[in-house]
Amino acid sequence: MIAIVSPAAQERMALTALCDCRGWISAECESVRAFRKLLHRVRPRIVLTRRRLEDGYSDDVVGALRSAGVGSARILILISAATPASTEARQVALGADCVMRDPVRPDVLVEYLRKYYEALQDGSMGTPKIERKAFEFAGATVDPIARTLRCRREVGHLTPHEVDLIELLLQSEGGVLTYDMLYQEILGRKFRGDTSNMRVLLGKLAGSAGAVGVSLRHWVEVIPKLGYRYRPPPLPVAPAASNARRSARAARK
């Protein structure tokens, strides 16, 4: 996903249209506050932001990315023609991959976006690839290379798309994994309102999990019209703590 952060509605609309006509998923943010809110739902892989925003600067956008742990995102910053060279250099020092001055040339901007988008798709940019080791998911262990799900002594096999879904759910833990992200990251196409593909995939994963004794519905919440949220079930209350609360309630009566 490409996050577009600009205080100007007309500019956001033009940049969104530029992305749409090339099949790139984008999200608009008019402020730093809106961008931080977006980060609770998705993890943009490319951020295109104005330096000056209504409630801050591009520095704050970069800081929000780092705080959210999205260190591999590509960052493009748009600045006014009169911006001092020292300010432009500061943007690069803060982590910008590209700084463009007004008037921004759409054809040049598109090529930068295309370069970053395609490089992130094939994994040739960002942080070095890490060996995919086994990890925990919904109380079970996933081996992404062997594509297995293990719980106690039971072992089940997963499809590549099931592994993709598991990894995306873990990456977005606590936030909503939107259908836009699911369709782009798993199926490589834009979401157009029909959720049937993801319903089938989630159902298949639930079946694979159930076969090894894991109830996926306790871990994955379906958010109507938005997507899925992964979160562990609440921890059971310890008997001592439960008794203490009952005693406290009795004492207040």
Tab-separated table of C-alpha atoms in Angstrom:
chain	number	residue	atom	x	y	z
A	1	MET	CA	0.000	0.000	0.000
A	2	ILE	CA	1.063	3.586	-0.743
A	3	ALA	CA	0.150	6.121	1.952
A	4	ILE	CA	-0.409	9.635	0.582
A	5	VAL	CA	-0.032	12.319	3.256
A	6	SER	CA	-0.896	15.856	2.159
A	7	PRO	CA	-2.983	18.714	3.614
A	8	ALA	CA	-4.316	19.596	0.135
A	9	ALA	CA	-7.424	17.618	-0.847
A	10	GLN	CA	-6.901	18.314	-4.550
A	11	GLU	CA	-3.336	17.031	-4.422
A	12	ARG	CA	-4.387	13.893	-2.528
A	13	MET	CA	-7.098	13.252	-5.112
A	14	ALA	CA	-4.652	13.645	-8.008
A	15	LEU	CA	-2.052	11.364	-6.425
A	16	THR	CA	-4.669	8.751	-5.586
A	17	ALA	CA	-5.900	8.789	-9.196
A	18	LEU	CA	-2.305	8.409	-10.370
A	19	CYS	CA	-1.974	5.270	-8.220
A	20	ASP	CA	-5.393	3.878	-9.133
A	21	CYS	CA	-4.786	3.977	-12.877
A	22	ARG	CA	-1.723	1.775	-12.348
A	23	GLY	CA	-3.432	-0.666	-10.002
A	24	TRP	CA	-1.515	0.495	-6.918
A	25	ILE	CA	-3.492	0.504	-3.677
A	26	SER	CA	-3.288	3.803	-1.814
A	27	ALA	CA	-4.721	5.489	1.266
A	28	GLU	CA	-5.165	9.232	1.842
A	29	CYS	CA	-4.175	11.068	5.025
A	30	GLU	CA	-4.608	14.823	5.462
A	31	SER	CA	-2.470	15.100	8.589
A	32	VAL	CA	0.063	13.433	10.860
A	33	ARG	CA	-2.818	12.503	13.158
A	34	ALA	CA	-4.647	10.738	10.323
A	35	PHE	CA	-1.454	8.948	9.308
A	36	ARG	CA	-0.913	7.645	12.842
A	37	LYS	CA	-4.498	6.402	12.840
A	38	LEU	CA	-3.856	4.625	9.531
A	39	LEU	CA	-0.856	2.845	11.057
A	40	HIS	CA	-3.179	1.175	13.568
A	41	ARG	CA	-4.879	-0.601	10.646
A	42	VAL	CA	-2.239	-1.125	7.962
A	43	ARG	CA	1.513	-1.008	7.390
A	44	PRO	CA	2.178	1.014	4.200
A	45	ARG	CA	5.184	-0.105	2.191
A	46	ILE	CA	5.598	3.285	0.498
A	47	VAL	CA	4.851	6.705	2.005
A	48	LEU	CA	4.474	9.828	-0.148
A	49	THR	CA	4.228	12.892	2.085
A	50	ARG	CA	4.378	16.665	1.982
A	51	ARG	CA	7.025	18.174	4.239
A	52	ARG	CA	4.624	20.679	5.820
A	53	LEU	CA	1.336	19.311	7.134
A	54	GLU	CA	-1.516	20.929	9.032
A	55	ASP	CA	-0.392	19.479	12.358
A	56	GLY	CA	3.314	18.833	11.860
A	57	TYR	CA	5.994	17.951	9.356
A	58	SER	CA	7.338	15.023	7.389
A	59	ASP	CA	9.694	14.471	10.346
A	60	ASP	CA	6.639	13.417	12.363
A	61	VAL	CA	5.491	11.043	9.623
A	62	VAL	CA	8.911	9.378	9.529
A	63	GLY	CA	8.921	9.202	13.328
A	64	ALA	CA	5.482	7.546	13.349
A	65	LEU	CA	6.719	4.951	10.864
A	66	ARG	CA	9.740	4.136	12.989
A	67	SER	CA	7.647	3.910	16.154
A	68	ALA	CA	5.295	1.485	14.401
A	69	GLY	CA	8.244	-0.678	13.371
A	70	VAL	CA	7.819	-0.086	9.640
A	71	GLY	CA	11.507	0.503	9.025
A	72	SER	CA	11.518	-0.989	5.532
A	73	ALA	CA	8.960	1.456	4.058
A	74	ARG	CA	10.183	3.647	1.189
A	75	ILE	CA	9.669	7.378	1.849
A	76	LEU	CA	9.188	10.129	-0.743
A	77	ILE	CA	8.914	13.719	0.457
A	78	LEU	CA	7.518	16.636	-1.547
A	79	ILE	CA	8.842	20.101	-0.708
A	80	SER	CA	8.135	23.622	-1.964
A	81	ALA	CA	10.439	25.201	-4.519
A	82	ALA	CA	11.724	27.752	-1.972
A	83	THR	CA	12.750	25.160	0.646
A	84	PRO	CA	16.404	25.698	1.699
A	85	ALA	CA	18.931	23.081	0.631
A	86	SER	CA	19.767	22.441	4.296
A	87	THR	CA	16.133	21.430	4.947
A	88	GLU	CA	16.163	19.163	1.895
A	89	ALA	CA	19.350	17.508	3.148
A	90	ARG	CA	17.749	17.010	6.555
A	91	GLN	CA	14.932	15.011	4.966
A	92	VAL	CA	17.469	12.622	3.451
A	93	ALA	CA	19.303	12.373	6.769
A	94	LEU	CA	16.038	11.485	8.512
A	95	GLY	CA	15.448	8.584	6.123
A	96	ALA	CA	13.832	9.921	2.938
A	97	ASP	CA	14.585	7.812	-0.135
A	98	CYS	CA	13.632	10.639	-2.475
A	99	VAL	CA	12.979	14.387	-2.075
A	100	MET	CA	11.166	16.202	-4.894
A	101	ARG	CA	10.683	19.962	-5.280
A	102	ASP	CA	7.666	21.733	-6.701
A	103	PRO	CA	6.545	21.717	-9.396
A	104	VAL	CA	6.432	17.926	-9.104
A	105	ARG	CA	6.603	16.179	-12.480
A	106	PRO	CA	4.052	13.334	-12.470
A	107	ASP	CA	6.035	11.221	-14.947
A	108	VAL	CA	9.148	11.335	-12.754
A	109	LEU	CA	7.132	10.676	-9.594
A	110	VAL	CA	5.465	7.660	-11.224
A	111	GLU	CA	8.832	6.149	-12.098
A	112	TYR	CA	10.055	6.520	-8.515
A	113	LEU	CA	6.885	4.899	-7.213
A	114	ARG	CA	7.131	2.130	-9.783
A	115	LYS	CA	10.768	1.455	-8.887
A	116	TYR	CA	10.048	1.199	-5.166
A	117	TYR	CA	6.811	-0.737	-5.641
A	118	GLU	CA	8.335	-3.364	-7.915
A	119	ALA	CA	11.484	-3.653	-5.799
A	120	LEU	CA	9.434	-4.256	-2.661
A	121	GLN	CA	7.321	-6.808	-4.513
A	122	ASP	CA	10.365	-8.897	-5.490
A	123	GLY	CA	12.153	-8.321	-2.182
A	124	SER	CA	15.194	-6.603	-3.654
A	125	MET	CA	14.881	-3.565	-1.393
A	126	GLY	CA	14.344	-2.919	2.280
A	127	THR	CA	15.943	-4.871	5.053
A	128	PRO	CA	18.023	-7.933	4.141
A	129	LYS	CA	16.046	-11.113	3.813
A	130	ILE	CA	15.906	-13.114	7.010
A	131	GLU	CA	15.819	-16.862	7.032
A	132	ARG	CA	12.223	-17.894	7.553
A	133	LYS	CA	12.251	-19.794	10.815
A	134	ALA	CA	9.391	-21.515	12.595
A	135	PHE	CA	7.174	-19.195	14.652
A	136	GLU	CA	4.179	-19.311	16.981
A	137	PHE	CA	0.633	-18.700	15.761
A	138	ALA	CA	-2.646	-19.271	17.625
A	139	GLY	CA	-0.947	-21.524	20.157
A	140	ALA	CA	0.623	-23.694	17.448
A	141	THR	CA	3.948	-23.679	15.582
A	142	VAL	CA	4.208	-22.761	11.918
A	143	ASP	CA	7.117	-23.866	9.732
A	144	PRO	CA	6.871	-21.524	6.695
A	145	ILE	CA	9.378	-23.523	4.644
A	146	ALA	CA	7.814	-26.956	5.165
A	147	ARG	CA	4.382	-25.277	5.322
A	148	THR	CA	3.288	-27.181	8.397
A	149	LEU	CA	1.196	-26.314	11.434
A	150	ARG	CA	2.069	-28.259	14.581
A	151	CYS	CA	0.171	-28.377	17.864
A	152	ARG	CA	1.344	-30.870	20.450
A	153	ARG	CA	1.746	-34.112	18.483
A	154	GLU	CA	-0.572	-33.187	15.641
A	155	VAL	CA	0.893	-31.884	12.380
A	156	GLY	CA	-1.053	-30.424	9.460
A	157	HIS	CA	-0.004	-29.104	6.070
A	158	LEU	CA	-0.703	-25.598	4.774
A	159	THR	CA	-0.997	-24.099	1.303
A	160	PRO	CA	1.260	-21.158	0.326
A	161	HIS	CA	-1.699	-18.763	0.609
A	162	GLU	CA	-2.508	-20.052	4.108
A	163	VAL	CA	1.081	-19.293	5.182
A	164	ASP	CA	0.782	-15.819	3.600
A	165	LEU	CA	-2.423	-15.168	5.544
A	166	ILE	CA	-0.848	-16.315	8.821
A	167	GLU	CA	2.167	-14.048	8.345
A	168	LEU	CA	-0.011	-11.031	7.529
A	169	LEU	CA	-2.209	-11.671	10.571
A	170	LEU	CA	0.851	-11.783	12.813
A	171	GLN	CA	2.308	-8.608	11.305
A	172	SER	CA	-0.919	-6.717	11.990
A	173	GLU	CA	-1.534	-8.144	15.472
A	174	GLY	CA	-3.926	-5.897	17.370
A	175	GLY	CA	-4.841	-3.880	14.271
A	176	VAL	CA	-7.264	-4.566	11.439
A	177	LEU	CA	-5.814	-6.378	8.444
A	178	THR	CA	-7.907	-4.794	5.702
A	179	TYR	CA	-9.279	-6.503	2.623
A	180	ASP	CA	-7.250	-4.052	0.538
A	181	MET	CA	-4.055	-5.393	2.089
A	182	LEU	CA	-5.181	-9.017	1.945
A	183	TYR	CA	-6.003	-8.954	-1.749
A	184	GLN	CA	-2.891	-6.993	-2.681
A	185	GLU	CA	-0.432	-9.025	-0.617
A	186	ILE	CA	-1.904	-12.502	-1.129
A	187	LEU	CA	-3.589	-12.389	-4.531
A	188	GLY	CA	-1.594	-9.540	-6.078
A	189	ARG	CA	-4.661	-7.609	-7.205
A	190	LYS	CA	-6.900	-4.815	-6.068
A	191	PHE	CA	-9.854	-5.487	-3.770
A	192	ARG	CA	-13.105	-4.605	-5.527
A	193	GLY	CA	-15.687	-5.340	-2.857
A	194	ASP	CA	-16.124	-9.114	-3.196
A	195	THR	CA	-14.725	-10.818	-0.077
A	196	SER	CA	-15.461	-14.388	-1.199
A	197	ASN	CA	-11.826	-15.273	-1.944
A	198	MET	CA	-10.729	-14.318	1.562
A	199	ARG	CA	-13.716	-16.011	3.179
A	200	VAL	CA	-12.743	-19.235	1.427
A	201	LEU	CA	-9.083	-18.836	2.421
A	202	LEU	CA	-9.917	-18.068	6.063
A	203	GLY	CA	-12.274	-21.057	6.117
A	204	LYS	CA	-9.533	-23.283	4.721
A	205	LEU	CA	-7.072	-22.048	7.339
A	206	ALA	CA	-9.672	-22.609	10.076
A	207	GLY	CA	-10.052	-26.183	8.824
A	208	SER	CA	-6.295	-26.756	8.811
A	209	ALA	CA	-6.029	-25.332	12.323
A	210	GLY	CA	-8.984	-27.388	13.549
A	211	ALA	CA	-7.354	-30.564	12.249
A	212	VAL	CA	-4.510	-30.091	14.758
A	213	GLY	CA	-6.763	-29.003	17.618
A	214	VAL	CA	-6.657	-25.206	17.233
A	215	SER	CA	-9.895	-23.177	17.194
A	216	LEU	CA	-9.059	-20.263	14.928
A	217	ARG	CA	-12.221	-18.329	15.758
A	218	HIS	CA	-10.815	-17.687	19.247
A	219	TRP	CA	-7.824	-15.925	17.671
A	220	VAL	CA	-9.092	-14.266	14.485
A	221	GLU	CA	-11.966	-11.781	14.517
A	222	VAL	CA	-13.835	-10.924	11.321
A	223	ILE	CA	-14.516	-7.173	11.130
A	224	PRO	CA	-17.518	-6.674	8.786
A	225	LYS	CA	-16.629	-4.792	5.576
A	226	LEU	CA	-13.067	-4.122	6.812
A	227	GLY	CA	-11.045	-7.308	7.225
A	228	TYR	CA	-9.620	-9.464	10.012
A	229	ARG	CA	-8.009	-8.854	13.384
A	230	TYR	CA	-5.627	-11.315	15.037
A	231	ARG	CA	-5.392	-11.285	18.794
A	232	PRO	CA	-4.948	-13.944	21.461
A	233	PRO	CA	-7.965	-14.877	23.585
A	234	PRO	CA	-8.074	-13.259	27.046
A	235	LEU	CA	-6.004	-15.017	29.665
A	236	PRO	CA	-8.018	-17.021	32.213
A	237	VAL	CA	-8.402	-15.311	35.561
A	238	ALA	CA	-6.377	-16.982	38.289
A	239	PRO	CA	-8.592	-18.517	41.023
A	240	ALA	CA	-6.948	-16.433	43.744
A	241	ALA	CA	-7.580	-13.188	41.875
A	242	SER	CA	-11.168	-14.222	41.136
A	243	ASN	CA	-11.801	-15.047	44.809
A	244	ALA	CA	-10.292	-11.753	45.886
A	245	ARG	CA	-12.631	-9.831	43.601
A	246	ARG	CA	-15.659	-11.734	44.904
A	247	SER	CA	-14.607	-10.977	48.488
A	248	ALA	CA	-14.176	-7.307	47.667
A	249	ARG	CA	-17.641	-7.144	46.114
A	250	ALA	CA	-19.151	-8.908	49.137
A	251	ALA	CA	-17.444	-6.449	51.503
A	252	ARG	CA	-18.968	-3.483	49.638
A	253	LYS	CA	-22.512	-4.815	50.060
